[in-house]
CSV table of C-alpha atoms and ligand atoms in Angstrom, one decimal:
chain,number,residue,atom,x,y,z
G,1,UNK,CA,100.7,126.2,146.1
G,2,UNK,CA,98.7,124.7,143.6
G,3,UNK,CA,97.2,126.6,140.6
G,4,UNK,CA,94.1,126.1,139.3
G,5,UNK,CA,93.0,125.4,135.8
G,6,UNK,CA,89.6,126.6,134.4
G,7,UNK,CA,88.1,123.9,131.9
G,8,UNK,CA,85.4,124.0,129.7
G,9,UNK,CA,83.1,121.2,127.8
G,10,UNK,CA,81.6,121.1,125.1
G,11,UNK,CA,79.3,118.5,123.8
G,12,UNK,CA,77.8,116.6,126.2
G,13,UNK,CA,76.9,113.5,124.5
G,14,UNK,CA,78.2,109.9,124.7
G,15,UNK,CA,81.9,111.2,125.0
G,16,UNK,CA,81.4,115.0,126.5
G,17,UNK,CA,79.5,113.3,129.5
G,18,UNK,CA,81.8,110.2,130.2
G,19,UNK,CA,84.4,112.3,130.1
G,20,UNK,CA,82.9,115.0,132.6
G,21,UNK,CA,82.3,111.8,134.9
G,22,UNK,CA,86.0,110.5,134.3
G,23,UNK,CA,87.2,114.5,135.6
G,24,UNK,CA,85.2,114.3,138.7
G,25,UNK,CA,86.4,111.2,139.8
G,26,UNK,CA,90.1,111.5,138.7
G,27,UNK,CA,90.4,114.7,140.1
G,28,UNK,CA,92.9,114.2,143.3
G,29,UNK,CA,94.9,111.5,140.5
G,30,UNK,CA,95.2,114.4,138.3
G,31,UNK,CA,96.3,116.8,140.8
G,32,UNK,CA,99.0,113.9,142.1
G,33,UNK,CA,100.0,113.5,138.6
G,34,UNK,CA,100.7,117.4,137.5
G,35,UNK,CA,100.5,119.0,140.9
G,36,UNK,CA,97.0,121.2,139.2
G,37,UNK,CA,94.1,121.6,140.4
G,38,UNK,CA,91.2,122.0,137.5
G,39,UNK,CA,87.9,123.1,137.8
G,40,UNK,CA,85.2,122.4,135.4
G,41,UNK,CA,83.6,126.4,134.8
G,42,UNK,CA,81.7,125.9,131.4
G,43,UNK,CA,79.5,122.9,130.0
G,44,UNK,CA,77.8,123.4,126.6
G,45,UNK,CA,74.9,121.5,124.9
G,46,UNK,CA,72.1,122.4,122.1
G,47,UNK,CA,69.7,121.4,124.9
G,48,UNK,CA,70.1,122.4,128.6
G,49,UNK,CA,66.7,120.3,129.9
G,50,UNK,CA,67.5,117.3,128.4
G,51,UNK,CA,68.4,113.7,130.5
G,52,UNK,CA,72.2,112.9,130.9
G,53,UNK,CA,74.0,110.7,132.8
G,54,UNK,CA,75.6,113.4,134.7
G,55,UNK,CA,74.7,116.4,137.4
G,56,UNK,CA,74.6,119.3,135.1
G,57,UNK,CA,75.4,122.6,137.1
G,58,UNK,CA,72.9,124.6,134.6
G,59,UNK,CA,74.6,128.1,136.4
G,60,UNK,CA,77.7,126.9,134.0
G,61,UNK,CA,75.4,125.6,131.0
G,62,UNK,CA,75.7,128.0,127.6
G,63,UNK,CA,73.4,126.4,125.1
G,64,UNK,CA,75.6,128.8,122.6
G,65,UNK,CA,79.1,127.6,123.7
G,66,UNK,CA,80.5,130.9,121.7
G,67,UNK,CA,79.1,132.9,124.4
G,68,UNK,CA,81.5,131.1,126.4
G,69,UNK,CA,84.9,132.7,125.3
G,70,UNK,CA,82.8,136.5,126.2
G,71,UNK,CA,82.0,135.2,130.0
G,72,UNK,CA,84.6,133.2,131.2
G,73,UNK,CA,88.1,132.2,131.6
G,74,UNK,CA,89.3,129.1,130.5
G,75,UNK,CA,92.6,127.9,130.3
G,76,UNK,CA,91.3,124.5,128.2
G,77,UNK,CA,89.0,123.6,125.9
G,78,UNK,CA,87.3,120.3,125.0
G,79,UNK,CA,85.5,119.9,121.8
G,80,UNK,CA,83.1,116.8,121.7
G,81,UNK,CA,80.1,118.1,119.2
G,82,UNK,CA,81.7,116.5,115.9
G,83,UNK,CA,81.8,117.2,112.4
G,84,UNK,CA,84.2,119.0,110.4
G,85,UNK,CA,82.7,122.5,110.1
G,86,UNK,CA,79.8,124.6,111.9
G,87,UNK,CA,79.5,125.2,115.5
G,88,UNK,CA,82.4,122.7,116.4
G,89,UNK,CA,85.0,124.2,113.8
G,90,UNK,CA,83.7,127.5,115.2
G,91,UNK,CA,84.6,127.1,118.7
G,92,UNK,CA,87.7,125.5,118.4
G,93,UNK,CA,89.3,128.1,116.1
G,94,UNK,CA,87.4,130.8,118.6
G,95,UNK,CA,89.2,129.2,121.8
G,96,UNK,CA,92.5,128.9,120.0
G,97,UNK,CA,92.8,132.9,119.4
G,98,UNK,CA,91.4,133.1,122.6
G,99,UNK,CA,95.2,131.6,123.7
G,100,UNK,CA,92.9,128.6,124.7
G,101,UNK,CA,94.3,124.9,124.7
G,102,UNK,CA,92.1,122.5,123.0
G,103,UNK,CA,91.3,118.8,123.1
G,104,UNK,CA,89.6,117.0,121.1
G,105,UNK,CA,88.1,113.4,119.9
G,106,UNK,CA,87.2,115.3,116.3
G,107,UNK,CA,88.4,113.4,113.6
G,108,UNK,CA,86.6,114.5,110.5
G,109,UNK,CA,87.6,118.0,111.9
G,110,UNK,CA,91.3,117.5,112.4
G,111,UNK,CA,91.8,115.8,109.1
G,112,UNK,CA,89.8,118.3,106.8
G,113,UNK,CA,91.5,121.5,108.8
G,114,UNK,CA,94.3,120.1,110.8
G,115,UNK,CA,96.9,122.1,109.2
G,116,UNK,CA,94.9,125.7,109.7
G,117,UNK,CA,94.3,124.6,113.2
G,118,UNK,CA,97.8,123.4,114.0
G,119,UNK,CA,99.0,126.9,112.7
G,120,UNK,CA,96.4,128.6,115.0
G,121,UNK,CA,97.9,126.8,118.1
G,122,UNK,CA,101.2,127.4,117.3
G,123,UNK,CA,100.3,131.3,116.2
G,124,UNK,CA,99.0,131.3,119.8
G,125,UNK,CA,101.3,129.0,122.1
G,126,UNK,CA,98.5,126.8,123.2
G,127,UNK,CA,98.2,123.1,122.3
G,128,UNK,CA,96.2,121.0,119.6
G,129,UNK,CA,95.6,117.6,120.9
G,130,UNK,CA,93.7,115.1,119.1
G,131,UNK,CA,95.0,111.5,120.3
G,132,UNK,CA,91.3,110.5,120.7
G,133,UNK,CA,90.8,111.3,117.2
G,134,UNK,CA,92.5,108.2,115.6
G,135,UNK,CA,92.2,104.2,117.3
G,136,UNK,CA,89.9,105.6,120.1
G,137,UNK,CA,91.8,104.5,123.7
G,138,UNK,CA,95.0,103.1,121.6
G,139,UNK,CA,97.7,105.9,122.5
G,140,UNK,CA,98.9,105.8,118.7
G,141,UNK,CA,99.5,109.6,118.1
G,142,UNK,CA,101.2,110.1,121.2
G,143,UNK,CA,103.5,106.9,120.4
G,144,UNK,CA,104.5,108.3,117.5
G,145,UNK,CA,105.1,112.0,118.9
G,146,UNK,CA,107.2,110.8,121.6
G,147,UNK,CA,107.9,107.3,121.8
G,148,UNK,CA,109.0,106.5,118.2
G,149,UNK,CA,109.7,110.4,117.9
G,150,UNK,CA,113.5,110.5,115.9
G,151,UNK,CA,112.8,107.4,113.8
G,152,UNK,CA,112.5,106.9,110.5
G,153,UNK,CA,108.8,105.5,109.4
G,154,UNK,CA,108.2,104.1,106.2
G,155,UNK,CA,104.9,102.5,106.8
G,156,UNK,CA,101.8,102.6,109.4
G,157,UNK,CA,98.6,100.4,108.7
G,158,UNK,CA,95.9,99.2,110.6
G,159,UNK,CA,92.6,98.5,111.5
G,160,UNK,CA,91.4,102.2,112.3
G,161,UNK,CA,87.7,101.5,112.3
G,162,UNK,CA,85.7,98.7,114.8
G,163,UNK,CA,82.4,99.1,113.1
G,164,UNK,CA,83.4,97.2,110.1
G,165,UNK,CA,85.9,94.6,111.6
G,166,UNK,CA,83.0,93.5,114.0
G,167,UNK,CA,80.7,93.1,110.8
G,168,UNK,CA,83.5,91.6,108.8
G,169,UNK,CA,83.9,89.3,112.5
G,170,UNK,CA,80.5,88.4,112.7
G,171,UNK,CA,80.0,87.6,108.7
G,172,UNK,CA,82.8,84.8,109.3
G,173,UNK,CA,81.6,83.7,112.5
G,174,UNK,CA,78.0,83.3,112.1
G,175,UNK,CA,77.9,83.2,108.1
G,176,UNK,CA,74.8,85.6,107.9
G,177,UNK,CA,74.5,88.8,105.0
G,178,UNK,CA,75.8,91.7,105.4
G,179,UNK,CA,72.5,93.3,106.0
G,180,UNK,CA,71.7,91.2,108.6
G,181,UNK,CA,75.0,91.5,110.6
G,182,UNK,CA,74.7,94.8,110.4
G,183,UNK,CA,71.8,95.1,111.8
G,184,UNK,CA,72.9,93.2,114.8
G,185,UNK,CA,75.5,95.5,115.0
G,186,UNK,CA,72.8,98.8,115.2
G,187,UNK,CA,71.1,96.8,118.2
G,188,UNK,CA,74.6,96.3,120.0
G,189,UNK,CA,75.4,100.3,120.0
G,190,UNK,CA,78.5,98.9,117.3
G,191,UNK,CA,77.2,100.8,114.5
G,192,UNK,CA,75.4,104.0,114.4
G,193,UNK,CA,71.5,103.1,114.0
G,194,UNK,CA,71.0,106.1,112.0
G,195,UNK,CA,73.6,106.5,109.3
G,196,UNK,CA,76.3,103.9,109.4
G,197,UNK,CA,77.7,104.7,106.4
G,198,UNK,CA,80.3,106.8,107.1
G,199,UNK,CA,82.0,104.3,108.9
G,200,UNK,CA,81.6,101.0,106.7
G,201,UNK,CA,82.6,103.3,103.5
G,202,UNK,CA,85.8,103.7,104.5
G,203,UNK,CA,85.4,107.3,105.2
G,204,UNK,CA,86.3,107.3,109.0
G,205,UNK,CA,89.5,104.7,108.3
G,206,UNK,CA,90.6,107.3,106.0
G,207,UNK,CA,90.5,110.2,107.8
G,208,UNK,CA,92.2,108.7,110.8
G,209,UNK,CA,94.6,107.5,108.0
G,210,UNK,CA,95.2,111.2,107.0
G,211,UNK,CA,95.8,112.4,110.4
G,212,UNK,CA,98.5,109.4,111.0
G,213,UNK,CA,100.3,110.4,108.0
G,214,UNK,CA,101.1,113.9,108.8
G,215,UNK,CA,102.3,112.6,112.2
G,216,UNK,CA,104.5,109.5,110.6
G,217,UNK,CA,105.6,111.4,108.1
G,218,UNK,CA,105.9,114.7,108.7
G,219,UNK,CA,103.7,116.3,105.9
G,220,UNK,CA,100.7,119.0,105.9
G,221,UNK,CA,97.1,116.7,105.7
G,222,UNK,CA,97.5,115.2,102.5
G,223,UNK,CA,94.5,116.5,100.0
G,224,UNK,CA,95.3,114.1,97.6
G,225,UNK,CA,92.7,111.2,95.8
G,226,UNK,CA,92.8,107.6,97.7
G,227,UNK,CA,91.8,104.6,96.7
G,228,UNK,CA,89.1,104.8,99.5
G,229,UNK,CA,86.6,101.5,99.3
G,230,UNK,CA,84.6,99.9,102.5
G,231,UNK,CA,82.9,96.6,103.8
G,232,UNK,CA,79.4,97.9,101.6
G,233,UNK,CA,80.2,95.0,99.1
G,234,UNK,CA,81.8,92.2,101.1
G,235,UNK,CA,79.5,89.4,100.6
G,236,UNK,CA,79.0,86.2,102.9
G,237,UNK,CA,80.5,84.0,100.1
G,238,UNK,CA,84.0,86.3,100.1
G,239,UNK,CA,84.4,85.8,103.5
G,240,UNK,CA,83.9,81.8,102.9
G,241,UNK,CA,86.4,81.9,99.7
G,242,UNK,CA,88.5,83.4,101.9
G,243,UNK,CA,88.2,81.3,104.8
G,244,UNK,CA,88.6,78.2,102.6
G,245,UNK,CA,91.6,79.5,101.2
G,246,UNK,CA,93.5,80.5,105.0
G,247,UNK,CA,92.9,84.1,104.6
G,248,UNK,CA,90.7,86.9,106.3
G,249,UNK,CA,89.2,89.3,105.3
G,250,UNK,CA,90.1,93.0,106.8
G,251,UNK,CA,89.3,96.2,106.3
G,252,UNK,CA,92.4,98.4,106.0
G,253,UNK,CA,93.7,101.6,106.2
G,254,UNK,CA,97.3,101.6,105.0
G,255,UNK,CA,99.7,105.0,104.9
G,256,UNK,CA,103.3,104.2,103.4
G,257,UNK,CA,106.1,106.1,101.7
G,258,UNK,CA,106.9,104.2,98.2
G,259,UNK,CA,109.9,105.5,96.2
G,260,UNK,CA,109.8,108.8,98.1
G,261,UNK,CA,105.8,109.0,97.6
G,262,UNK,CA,102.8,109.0,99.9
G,263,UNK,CA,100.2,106.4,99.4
G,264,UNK,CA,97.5,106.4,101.8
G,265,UNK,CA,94.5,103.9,101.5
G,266,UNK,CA,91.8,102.3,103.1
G,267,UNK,CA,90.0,99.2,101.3
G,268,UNK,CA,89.3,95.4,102.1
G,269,UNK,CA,92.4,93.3,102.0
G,270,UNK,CA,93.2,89.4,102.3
G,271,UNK,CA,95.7,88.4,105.2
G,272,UNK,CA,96.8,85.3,106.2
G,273,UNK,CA,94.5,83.9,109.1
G,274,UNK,CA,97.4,83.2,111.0
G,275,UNK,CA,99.2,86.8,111.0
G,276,UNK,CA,98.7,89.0,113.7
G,277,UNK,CA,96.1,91.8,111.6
G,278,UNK,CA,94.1,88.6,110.8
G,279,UNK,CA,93.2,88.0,114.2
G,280,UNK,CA,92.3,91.2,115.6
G,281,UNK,CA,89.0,90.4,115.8
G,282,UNK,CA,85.3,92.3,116.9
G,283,UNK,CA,85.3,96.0,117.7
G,284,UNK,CA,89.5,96.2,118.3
G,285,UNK,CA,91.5,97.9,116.6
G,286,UNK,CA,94.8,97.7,115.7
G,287,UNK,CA,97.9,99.8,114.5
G,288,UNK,CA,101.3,98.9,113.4
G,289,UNK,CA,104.3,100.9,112.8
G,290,UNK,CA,107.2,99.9,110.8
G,291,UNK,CA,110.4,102.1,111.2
G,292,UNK,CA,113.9,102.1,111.8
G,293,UNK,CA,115.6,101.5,114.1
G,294,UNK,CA,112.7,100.3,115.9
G,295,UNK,CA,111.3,97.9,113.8
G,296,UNK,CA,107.8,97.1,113.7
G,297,UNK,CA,105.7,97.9,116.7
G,298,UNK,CA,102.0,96.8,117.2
G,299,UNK,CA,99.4,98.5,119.4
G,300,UNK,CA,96.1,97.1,119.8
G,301,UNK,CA,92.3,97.9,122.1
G,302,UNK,CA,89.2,99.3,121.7
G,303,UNK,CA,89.4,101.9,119.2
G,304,UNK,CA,85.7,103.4,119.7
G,305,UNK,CA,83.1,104.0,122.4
G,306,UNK,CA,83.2,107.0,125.3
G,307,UNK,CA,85.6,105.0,127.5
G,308,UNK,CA,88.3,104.7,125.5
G,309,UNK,CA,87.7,108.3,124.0
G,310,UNK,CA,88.0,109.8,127.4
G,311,UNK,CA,91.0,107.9,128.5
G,312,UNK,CA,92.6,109.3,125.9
G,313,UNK,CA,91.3,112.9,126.0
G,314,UNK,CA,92.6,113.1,129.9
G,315,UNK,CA,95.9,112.0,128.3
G,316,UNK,CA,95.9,114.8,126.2
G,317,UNK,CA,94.8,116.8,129.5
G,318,UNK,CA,97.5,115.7,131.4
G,319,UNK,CA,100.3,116.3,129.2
G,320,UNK,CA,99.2,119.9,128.7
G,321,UNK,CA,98.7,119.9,132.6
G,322,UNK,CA,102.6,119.0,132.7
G,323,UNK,CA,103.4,122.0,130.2
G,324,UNK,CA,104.4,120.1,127.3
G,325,UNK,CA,103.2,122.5,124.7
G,326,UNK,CA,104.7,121.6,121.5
G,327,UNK,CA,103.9,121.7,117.9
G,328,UNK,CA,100.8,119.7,116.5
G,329,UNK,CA,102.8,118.8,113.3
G,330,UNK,CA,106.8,119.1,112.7
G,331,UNK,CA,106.4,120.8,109.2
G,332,UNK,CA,105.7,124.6,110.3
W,1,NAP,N1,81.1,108.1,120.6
W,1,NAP,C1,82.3,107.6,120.4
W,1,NAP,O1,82.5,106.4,120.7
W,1,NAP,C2,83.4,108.4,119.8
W,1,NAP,C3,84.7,107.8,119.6
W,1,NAP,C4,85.7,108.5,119.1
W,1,NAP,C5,85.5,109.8,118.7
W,1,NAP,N2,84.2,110.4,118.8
W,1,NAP,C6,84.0,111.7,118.4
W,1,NAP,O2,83.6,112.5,119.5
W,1,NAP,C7,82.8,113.6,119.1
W,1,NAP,C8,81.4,113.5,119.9
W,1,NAP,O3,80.8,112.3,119.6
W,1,NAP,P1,79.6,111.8,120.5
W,1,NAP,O4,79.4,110.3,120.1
W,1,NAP,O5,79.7,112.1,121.9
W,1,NAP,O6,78.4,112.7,119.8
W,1,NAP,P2,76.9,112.9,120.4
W,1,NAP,O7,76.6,111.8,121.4
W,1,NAP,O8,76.1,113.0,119.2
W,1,NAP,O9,77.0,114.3,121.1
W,1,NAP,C9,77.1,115.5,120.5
W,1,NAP,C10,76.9,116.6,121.5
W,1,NAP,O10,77.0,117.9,120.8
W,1,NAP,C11,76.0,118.7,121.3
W,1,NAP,N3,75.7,119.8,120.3
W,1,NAP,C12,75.3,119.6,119.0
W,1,NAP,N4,75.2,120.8,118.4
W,1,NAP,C13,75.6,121.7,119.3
W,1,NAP,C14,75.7,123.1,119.3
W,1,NAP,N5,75.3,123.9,118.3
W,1,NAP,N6,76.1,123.7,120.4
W,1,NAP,C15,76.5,123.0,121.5
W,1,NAP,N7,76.4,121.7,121.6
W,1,NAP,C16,75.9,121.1,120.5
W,1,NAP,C17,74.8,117.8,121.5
W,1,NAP,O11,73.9,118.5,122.3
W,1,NAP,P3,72.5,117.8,122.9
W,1,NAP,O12,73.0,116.7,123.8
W,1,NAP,O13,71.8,118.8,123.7
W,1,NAP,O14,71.8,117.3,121.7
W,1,NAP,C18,75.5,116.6,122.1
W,1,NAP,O15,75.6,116.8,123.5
W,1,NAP,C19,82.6,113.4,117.6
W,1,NAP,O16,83.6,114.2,117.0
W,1,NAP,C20,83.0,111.9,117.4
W,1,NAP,O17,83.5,111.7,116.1
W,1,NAP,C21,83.2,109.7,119.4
C-alpha cells in the first residue's frame, strides 16, 4: 500500500510555480520511482489574487505561510521566497522543529545560516536539502555527497553564476560596453531588470562558493573575508587584450585547500581560450572537482532559470522520498 506524503509550497514565483507544474505532471514517475504517493496540501504567496501560470486551489492558499505549520500536516516543505532572513528564514527554521523536511533553492539563506539550519535538521531527524542552491540544474552537491563521497578534495572551482558569463560572452562576441550588454541581458530575462547587482558583484558566485566548501571540505560555512570582485569593471578593451593574447576572460569562483588552509574566492580570471573553463560559454555553468583518487571531474548546464531549479528540487524530493535522511554537513 502506498503512503501518502503531504507537501507544502511556498513561494510561488518563477521557481515555486514551475515546480508545482513539474509535481503535477511527474506525479505517477515519482510514485514509480519511490513507491509514494504526495499530495500537494499547502501553497503560499504574499498575494492570493494575483495571475500565475498555474491552477491555484485558493482552499489550500495561506497568504501567511506560518499559519501553515498551526493547520496542517506536512511531511515536506519547500522554500522558494528567497533571501537570507525574514519570512523565508522564518518558515524554514518553523518547519524544521516542526520535524518537517525542507527543500530549498535558497542560496543567500543556506550560506549565511547553513550551519544553524543543518543542526536544526539533524536536532530533528528531517532533511536539509539545497542542491538547487548552487549551479542551478547541475547536480554538484549531490555529486559530491555521494558520488565523490570518500575522496579526498583539494580544489573545486567554477563558473557558479550565468548572469555574468553571458555578459562577459556577449562583450567578446559582439564587442559592445558593459552597459550596453547588460542591458540586453535585462531584456532576455538573463539578468534581473531590477537590481542586477548582486549577481555581477560576485556576491551570488560567492555564496554558492561558501556552500561548496563546507560540502568539499568538510567545514562549518566559512565566515571568513574573500577576495570577492565581479564583472562591474571588465571593460570592452580587457576582453580584446585578452582575446589578442589567447585568453578569456571568466568570472570565477574558486574554493581550494592551500598548505592545510581554506581559500575561497570569486573574481575575474584569464584562462587559456582553449581550456575547457574558457569555453563554457552564455548562461552555463560549469563546476570542476579535483580530488583523489578520482581525479578531476567536470560538470556543466544551465545553472539558473525555474527549469533547472525544479529539476533539481524534485531530486532533493526524491531522495527524501527514498528515506535517505542523512546529515546536511559531516562536521556535527
Ligand atoms: N529564478 C531562478 O532562476 C532561480 C534559480 C536558482 C535559485 N533561485 C532561488 O529561488 C528562490 C525563489 O526565486 P524566484 O525567482 O522564484 O523568486 P520570485 O519570482 O521573486 O518569487 C518569490 C515568491 O515569494 C512570495 N513571497 C514573498 N514574500 C512572501 C511572504 N511574506 N509570504 C509568502 N510568500 C511570499 C512571492 O509572492 P507573490 O507572488 O504573491 O508576490 C513570490 O511568489 C530564491 O531563493 C532564489 O534565489 C531562483
Amino acid at each position: 500500500m502506498n503512503q501518502f506524503i503531504n507537501i507544502a509550497v511556498v513561494g510561488l514565483g518563477q521557481v515555486g510555480i514551475y515546480l508545482l507544474n513539474e509535481i503535477k505532471t511527474k506525479k505517477k514517475d515519482i510514485e514509480l520511482k519511490t513507491g509514494k504517493k504526495i499530495k500537494i496540501v499547502a501553497i503560499s504567496a504574499k498575494n492570493i489574487n494575483k495571475k500565475r501560470k498555474f491552477k491555484v486551489n485558493k482552499k489550500i492558499f495561506f497568504k501567511n505561510p506560518l499559519k501553515i505549520f498551526e493547520n496542517i500536516k506536512v511531511d515536506i516543505l519547500f522554500e522558494a521566497i528567497g533571501l537570507s532572513d525574514g519570512i523565508s528564514k522564518k518558515v524554514v527554521e518553523t518547519a524544521l522543529k516542526n520535524k518537517i523536511h525542507v527543500i530549498t533553492p535558497n542560496k543567500a539563506l543556506i550560506s549565511k545560516h547553513g550551519d544553524y539550519l543543518a543542526k536544526l535538521a539533524e536536532d530533528n531527524n528531517v532533511n536539509l536539502e539545497f542542491e538547487a542552491s548552487v549551479a542551478g540544474g547541475i547536480p554538484i552537491l549531490r555529486t559530491i555527497k555521494e558520488g565523490l563521497v570518500t575522496n579526498k578534495i583539494s580544489k573545486v572551482y567554477g563558473i557558479l553564476n550565468g548572469t555574468s558569463n553571458y555578459i562577459l560572452t556577449d562583450m567578446r562576441d559582439s564587442k559592445d560596453s558593459f552597459a550596453n550588454v547588460l542591458k540586453r541581458a535585462q531584456k532576455l530575462g538573463y539578468a534581473e531588470p531590477g537590481n542586477p547587482k548582486l549577481d555581477l558583484n560576485g556576491f551570488d558566485a560567492f555564496a554558492k562558493v561558501r556552500i561548496l566548501s563546507a560540502l568539499a571540505f568538510n567545514t562549518k560555512i566559512s565566515k571568513h573575508k574573500c577576495l570577492m570582485e565581479g564583472i562591474e569593471k571588465v571593460e570592452s578593451k580587457d576582453i580584446e587584450i585578452a582575446n589578442q593574447l589567447n585568453l578569456r576572460i571568466k568570472l570565477l569562483g574558486i574554493s581550494q585547500i592551500i598548505n592545510g588552509r581554506l581559500f575561497e574566492t570569486v573574481h575575474p580570471c584569464l584562462v587559456s581560450k582553449n581550456s575547457y573553463i574558457g569555453n563554457v560559454t552564455g548562461v552555463m555553468n560549469a563546476v570542476i572537482i579535483e580530488g583523489k583518487p578520482v581525479g578531476e571531474s567536470i560538470l556543466q548546464g544551465e545553472g539558473a532559470g525555474p527549469g533547472p531549479t525544479s529539476s533539481s528540487l524534485l531530486s532533493d524530493l526524491l531522495s527524501i522520498l527514498r528515506g535517505n535522511i542523512k546529515k546536511t554537513f559531516w562536521y556535527f
